[in-house]
């Protein structure tokens, strides 16, 4: 790790984290002595095949699951309650009650996080994330791409220190996808938000990430900087050769 990274503030640190589910014959070790740091301002792409430990790692970052052994530190958050406010997550699939309107869901998140946001700023964000056209529609009527745009907006409303974006491009057409990647990168930079990207899309990784962590069988298999790759094709080759 270079000198510049060492000087950056740490948002999350995994120290010898192990996670075991079940017992006896049903025992599954999802993470094995996992140690790494996520630095403020360094966007990370977390990659791995099914069963590699991505979901468990994300759940651990968000405090949804506790380690079986080892520890997770949040140096910039005063306590776990504050950590939950400091972090945000965009789920790939979200289901909302059929009777709720999109604007009701947005207002619910604002109240839940006690977000102080002016009406003009909210309107700006709704337009920025292209939610305006269906803001007064029922959530049950949304297409996959519309749901994805809403999920991204909700994850960033409270301007977290860190946001986890899960398969960001799912459901988005290619024009919106390219626009969203650039817009999210710029917005995160302006607001001081660090991104953890769950994606195997080489173009997405090239645009949004500074670092790639590949998990394999609950352990870190590769940890590299994106700047060492010349283009998305090199990233794609790197992923294909290391994901088995």
CSV table of C-alpha atoms in Angstrom, one decimal:
chain,number,residue,atom,x,y,z
A,1,UNK,CA,0.0,0.0,0.0
A,2,UNK,CA,1.6,3.3,-1.0
A,3,UNK,CA,2.4,6.2,1.3
A,4,UNK,CA,-0.5,8.4,0.1
A,5,UNK,CA,-3.0,5.7,1.0
A,6,UNK,CA,-1.5,5.2,4.5
A,7,UNK,CA,-2.1,8.8,5.2
A,8,UNK,CA,-5.8,8.6,4.3
A,9,UNK,CA,-8.4,8.2,7.0
A,10,UNK,CA,-9.9,4.7,7.5
A,11,UNK,CA,-13.6,4.4,7.3
A,12,UNK,CA,-13.8,0.6,7.9
A,13,UNK,CA,-11.2,-1.9,9.1
A,14,UNK,CA,-11.7,-5.7,9.1
A,15,UNK,CA,-9.2,-7.3,11.4
A,16,UNK,CA,-9.0,-11.1,11.3
A,17,UNK,CA,-12.7,-11.4,10.8
A,18,UNK,CA,-14.2,-14.9,10.6
A,19,UNK,CA,-17.9,-15.7,10.0
A,20,UNK,CA,-19.4,-19.1,10.5
A,21,UNK,CA,-23.0,-20.0,9.8
A,22,UNK,CA,-24.7,-23.1,11.2
A,23,UNK,CA,-23.0,-25.9,13.1
A,24,UNK,CA,-22.0,-29.6,12.7
A,25,UNK,CA,-22.6,-30.9,9.2
A,26,UNK,CA,-24.4,-27.6,8.3
A,27,UNK,CA,-21.5,-25.5,9.3
A,28,UNK,CA,-20.4,-23.0,6.6
A,29,UNK,CA,-17.4,-20.7,7.0
A,30,UNK,CA,-18.2,-17.7,4.9
A,31,UNK,CA,-15.2,-15.5,5.9
A,32,UNK,CA,-11.8,-16.7,7.0
A,33,UNK,CA,-9.6,-14.3,8.9
A,34,UNK,CA,-10.5,-11.4,6.6
A,35,UNK,CA,-8.3,-8.3,7.1
A,36,UNK,CA,-8.5,-5.1,5.0
A,37,UNK,CA,-9.2,-1.4,5.2
A,38,UNK,CA,-11.5,0.9,3.3
A,39,UNK,CA,-10.1,4.4,3.1
A,40,UNK,CA,-12.1,7.6,2.9
A,41,UNK,CA,-12.1,8.8,-0.7
A,42,UNK,CA,-10.9,5.6,-2.2
A,43,UNK,CA,-13.7,3.8,-4.1
A,44,UNK,CA,-13.5,0.1,-3.9
A,45,UNK,CA,-15.0,-2.6,-6.2
A,46,UNK,CA,-15.7,-5.8,-4.4
A,47,UNK,CA,-15.7,-8.8,-6.7
A,48,UNK,CA,-16.1,-12.6,-6.3
A,49,UNK,CA,-17.9,-15.6,-7.6
A,50,UNK,CA,-21.1,-16.9,-5.9
A,51,UNK,CA,-20.2,-18.1,-2.4
A,52,UNK,CA,-16.9,-16.0,-2.3
A,53,UNK,CA,-18.1,-14.0,0.7
A,54,UNK,CA,-19.3,-10.7,-1.0
A,55,UNK,CA,-22.7,-10.6,0.6
A,56,UNK,CA,-21.4,-11.6,4.0
A,57,UNK,CA,-18.7,-8.9,3.8
A,58,UNK,CA,-21.3,-6.2,2.9
A,59,UNK,CA,-23.6,-7.3,5.7
A,60,UNK,CA,-20.6,-7.1,8.1
A,61,UNK,CA,-19.7,-3.6,6.8
A,62,UNK,CA,-23.3,-2.5,7.4
A,63,UNK,CA,-23.5,-4.1,10.9
A,64,UNK,CA,-26.2,-6.4,9.8
A,65,UNK,CA,-24.1,-9.5,10.8
A,66,UNK,CA,-21.6,-9.8,13.6
A,67,UNK,CA,-18.2,-11.6,13.3
A,68,UNK,CA,-17.8,-15.0,14.8
A,69,UNK,CA,-14.3,-13.9,15.7
A,70,UNK,CA,-12.1,-10.9,14.9
A,71,UNK,CA,-13.2,-7.3,14.9
A,72,UNK,CA,-14.5,-4.6,12.7
A,73,UNK,CA,-13.6,-1.0,13.4
A,74,UNK,CA,-15.3,2.3,12.2
A,75,UNK,CA,-12.7,4.9,13.2
A,76,UNK,CA,-14.7,7.9,11.9
A,77,UNK,CA,-18.0,6.9,13.5
A,78,UNK,CA,-18.6,7.6,17.3
A,79,UNK,CA,-20.6,4.5,17.8
A,80,UNK,CA,-22.6,1.8,16.0
A,81,UNK,CA,-25.8,4.0,16.0
A,82,UNK,CA,-23.8,6.8,14.3
A,83,UNK,CA,-22.2,4.3,11.9
A,84,UNK,CA,-25.6,3.3,10.6
A,85,UNK,CA,-26.3,7.0,9.8
A,86,UNK,CA,-22.8,7.4,8.2
A,87,UNK,CA,-23.4,4.5,5.8
A,88,UNK,CA,-25.9,3.8,3.1
A,89,UNK,CA,-26.7,0.9,0.8
A,90,UNK,CA,-28.5,0.5,-2.5
A,91,UNK,CA,-30.0,-2.9,-2.8
A,92,UNK,CA,-30.2,-4.5,-6.2
A,93,UNK,CA,-33.8,-5.7,-5.5
A,94,UNK,CA,-36.2,-3.9,-3.2
A,95,UNK,CA,-39.9,-4.4,-2.7
A,96,UNK,CA,-42.1,-1.7,-1.4
A,97,UNK,CA,-45.7,-1.9,-0.1
A,98,UNK,CA,-48.1,-1.7,-3.1
A,99,UNK,CA,-50.1,1.2,-1.6
A,100,UNK,CA,-47.1,3.5,-1.1
A,101,UNK,CA,-46.2,6.3,-3.6
A,102,UNK,CA,-42.6,7.0,-4.4
A,103,UNK,CA,-42.8,10.4,-2.7
A,104,UNK,CA,-44.0,8.7,0.5
A,105,UNK,CA,-41.0,6.3,0.5
A,106,UNK,CA,-38.6,9.3,0.0
A,107,UNK,CA,-40.3,11.2,2.9
A,108,UNK,CA,-40.1,8.1,5.1
A,109,UNK,CA,-36.4,7.8,4.6
A,110,UNK,CA,-36.0,11.5,5.3
A,111,UNK,CA,-37.9,11.1,8.6
A,112,UNK,CA,-36.2,7.8,9.5
A,113,UNK,CA,-32.7,9.4,9.2
A,114,UNK,CA,-33.8,12.7,10.5
A,115,UNK,CA,-32.4,14.3,7.4
A,116,UNK,CA,-32.2,18.1,7.3
A,117,UNK,CA,-32.8,18.8,3.6
A,118,UNK,CA,-34.4,21.9,2.0
A,119,UNK,CA,-37.2,21.4,-0.4
A,120,UNK,CA,-35.2,22.9,-3.3
A,121,UNK,CA,-32.3,20.5,-2.6
A,122,UNK,CA,-34.7,17.5,-2.5
A,123,UNK,CA,-36.2,18.6,-5.8
A,124,UNK,CA,-32.7,18.9,-7.3
A,125,UNK,CA,-31.8,15.3,-6.2
A,126,UNK,CA,-35.1,13.9,-7.5
A,127,UNK,CA,-34.3,15.5,-10.9
A,128,UNK,CA,-30.6,14.5,-10.8
A,129,UNK,CA,-31.4,10.8,-10.2
A,130,UNK,CA,-34.2,10.9,-12.8
A,131,UNK,CA,-37.0,10.1,-10.3
A,132,UNK,CA,-39.0,13.1,-11.2
A,133,UNK,CA,-41.1,11.5,-13.9
A,134,UNK,CA,-42.6,8.9,-11.5
A,135,UNK,CA,-42.3,10.7,-8.2
A,136,UNK,CA,-46.1,10.7,-7.8
A,137,UNK,CA,-46.6,7.1,-9.0
A,138,UNK,CA,-47.2,4.1,-6.8
A,139,UNK,CA,-44.0,2.1,-6.1
A,140,UNK,CA,-45.6,-1.1,-7.3
A,141,UNK,CA,-46.0,0.4,-10.8
A,142,UNK,CA,-42.2,1.0,-11.3
A,143,UNK,CA,-40.1,-0.7,-13.9
A,144,UNK,CA,-36.8,-2.4,-13.0
A,145,UNK,CA,-34.9,0.7,-14.2
A,146,UNK,CA,-37.1,3.1,-12.3
A,147,UNK,CA,-36.8,1.0,-9.1
A,148,UNK,CA,-33.0,1.1,-9.5
A,149,UNK,CA,-33.0,4.9,-9.8
A,150,UNK,CA,-35.2,5.2,-6.7
A,151,UNK,CA,-32.9,2.8,-4.8
A,152,UNK,CA,-29.9,4.8,-5.7
A,153,UNK,CA,-31.5,8.1,-4.6
A,154,UNK,CA,-32.6,6.6,-1.3
A,155,UNK,CA,-29.1,5.3,-0.5
A,156,UNK,CA,-27.7,8.8,-1.0
A,157,UNK,CA,-30.4,11.0,0.5
A,158,UNK,CA,-28.7,11.3,3.9
A,159,UNK,CA,-25.3,11.9,2.3
A,160,UNK,CA,-23.5,9.0,3.9
A,161,UNK,CA,-19.7,8.8,4.4
A,162,UNK,CA,-19.8,5.5,2.6
A,163,UNK,CA,-22.4,4.0,0.2
A,164,UNK,CA,-22.6,0.4,-1.1
A,165,UNK,CA,-23.9,0.2,-4.6
A,166,UNK,CA,-25.0,-3.3,-5.6
A,167,UNK,CA,-25.0,-4.0,-9.4
A,168,UNK,CA,-25.6,-0.4,-10.1
A,169,UNK,CA,-26.4,-0.8,-13.8
A,170,UNK,CA,-29.1,-3.5,-13.4
A,171,UNK,CA,-32.3,-2.5,-15.3
A,172,UNK,CA,-30.8,0.7,-16.7
A,173,UNK,CA,-30.6,1.2,-20.5
A,174,UNK,CA,-27.1,2.0,-21.9
A,175,UNK,CA,-27.6,5.8,-22.3
A,176,UNK,CA,-28.9,6.2,-18.7
A,177,UNK,CA,-26.3,3.8,-17.4
A,178,UNK,CA,-23.4,5.8,-18.8
A,179,UNK,CA,-24.9,9.1,-17.6
A,180,UNK,CA,-25.5,7.6,-14.1
A,181,UNK,CA,-22.0,6.4,-13.7
A,182,UNK,CA,-20.5,9.8,-14.4
A,183,UNK,CA,-23.1,11.6,-12.4
A,184,UNK,CA,-22.7,9.4,-9.3
A,185,UNK,CA,-19.0,9.6,-9.4
A,186,UNK,CA,-19.2,13.4,-9.5
A,187,UNK,CA,-21.8,13.6,-6.8
A,188,UNK,CA,-19.9,11.3,-4.5
A,189,UNK,CA,-16.8,13.3,-5.0
A,190,UNK,CA,-18.6,16.6,-4.3
A,191,UNK,CA,-20.3,15.2,-1.1
A,192,UNK,CA,-17.2,13.3,0.2
A,193,UNK,CA,-18.9,9.9,-0.2
A,194,UNK,CA,-16.8,6.8,-0.6
A,195,UNK,CA,-18.2,4.1,-2.8
A,196,UNK,CA,-18.1,0.3,-2.3
A,197,UNK,CA,-19.2,-1.1,-5.7
A,198,UNK,CA,-20.5,-4.7,-6.0
A,199,UNK,CA,-20.0,-5.3,-9.7
A,200,UNK,CA,-18.4,-7.4,-12.4
A,201,UNK,CA,-19.0,-4.7,-15.1
A,202,UNK,CA,-15.5,-3.7,-16.3
A,203,UNK,CA,-16.7,-0.3,-17.6
A,204,UNK,CA,-18.5,0.5,-14.4
A,205,UNK,CA,-15.4,-0.5,-12.4
A,206,UNK,CA,-13.1,1.6,-14.6
A,207,UNK,CA,-15.4,4.7,-14.2
A,208,UNK,CA,-16.2,4.4,-10.5
A,209,UNK,CA,-13.5,2.5,-8.6
A,210,UNK,CA,-10.0,3.2,-7.5
A,211,UNK,CA,-9.3,-0.2,-6.1
A,212,UNK,CA,-10.4,-3.8,-6.8
A,213,UNK,CA,-10.7,-6.5,-4.1
A,214,UNK,CA,-11.4,-10.0,-5.3
A,215,UNK,CA,-12.7,-12.4,-2.7
A,216,UNK,CA,-12.3,-16.2,-3.1
A,217,UNK,CA,-13.6,-18.7,-0.5
A,218,UNK,CA,-14.0,-16.0,2.1
A,219,UNK,CA,-10.5,-14.6,1.7
A,220,UNK,CA,-8.8,-11.8,-0.2
A,221,UNK,CA,-7.4,-13.3,-3.4
A,222,UNK,CA,-6.4,-10.0,-5.1
A,223,UNK,CA,-6.2,-6.4,-4.0
A,224,UNK,CA,-5.0,-4.0,-6.8
A,225,UNK,CA,-5.4,-0.4,-7.9
A,226,UNK,CA,-7.5,0.4,-10.9
A,227,UNK,CA,-4.9,2.8,-12.3
A,228,UNK,CA,-2.6,-0.1,-13.2
A,229,UNK,CA,-5.0,-1.0,-16.0
A,230,UNK,CA,-5.0,0.9,-19.3
A,231,UNK,CA,-8.7,0.3,-20.1
A,232,UNK,CA,-11.9,-1.7,-19.3
A,233,UNK,CA,-10.8,-4.6,-21.5
A,234,UNK,CA,-7.7,-5.1,-19.3
A,235,UNK,CA,-10.0,-5.1,-16.2
A,236,UNK,CA,-12.3,-7.6,-17.8
A,237,UNK,CA,-9.4,-9.9,-18.6
A,238,UNK,CA,-8.2,-9.5,-15.1
A,239,UNK,CA,-11.6,-10.4,-13.6
A,240,UNK,CA,-12.1,-13.4,-15.9
A,241,UNK,CA,-8.7,-14.8,-15.1
A,242,UNK,CA,-9.2,-14.5,-11.4
A,243,UNK,CA,-12.8,-15.4,-10.8
A,244,UNK,CA,-13.2,-19.2,-10.9
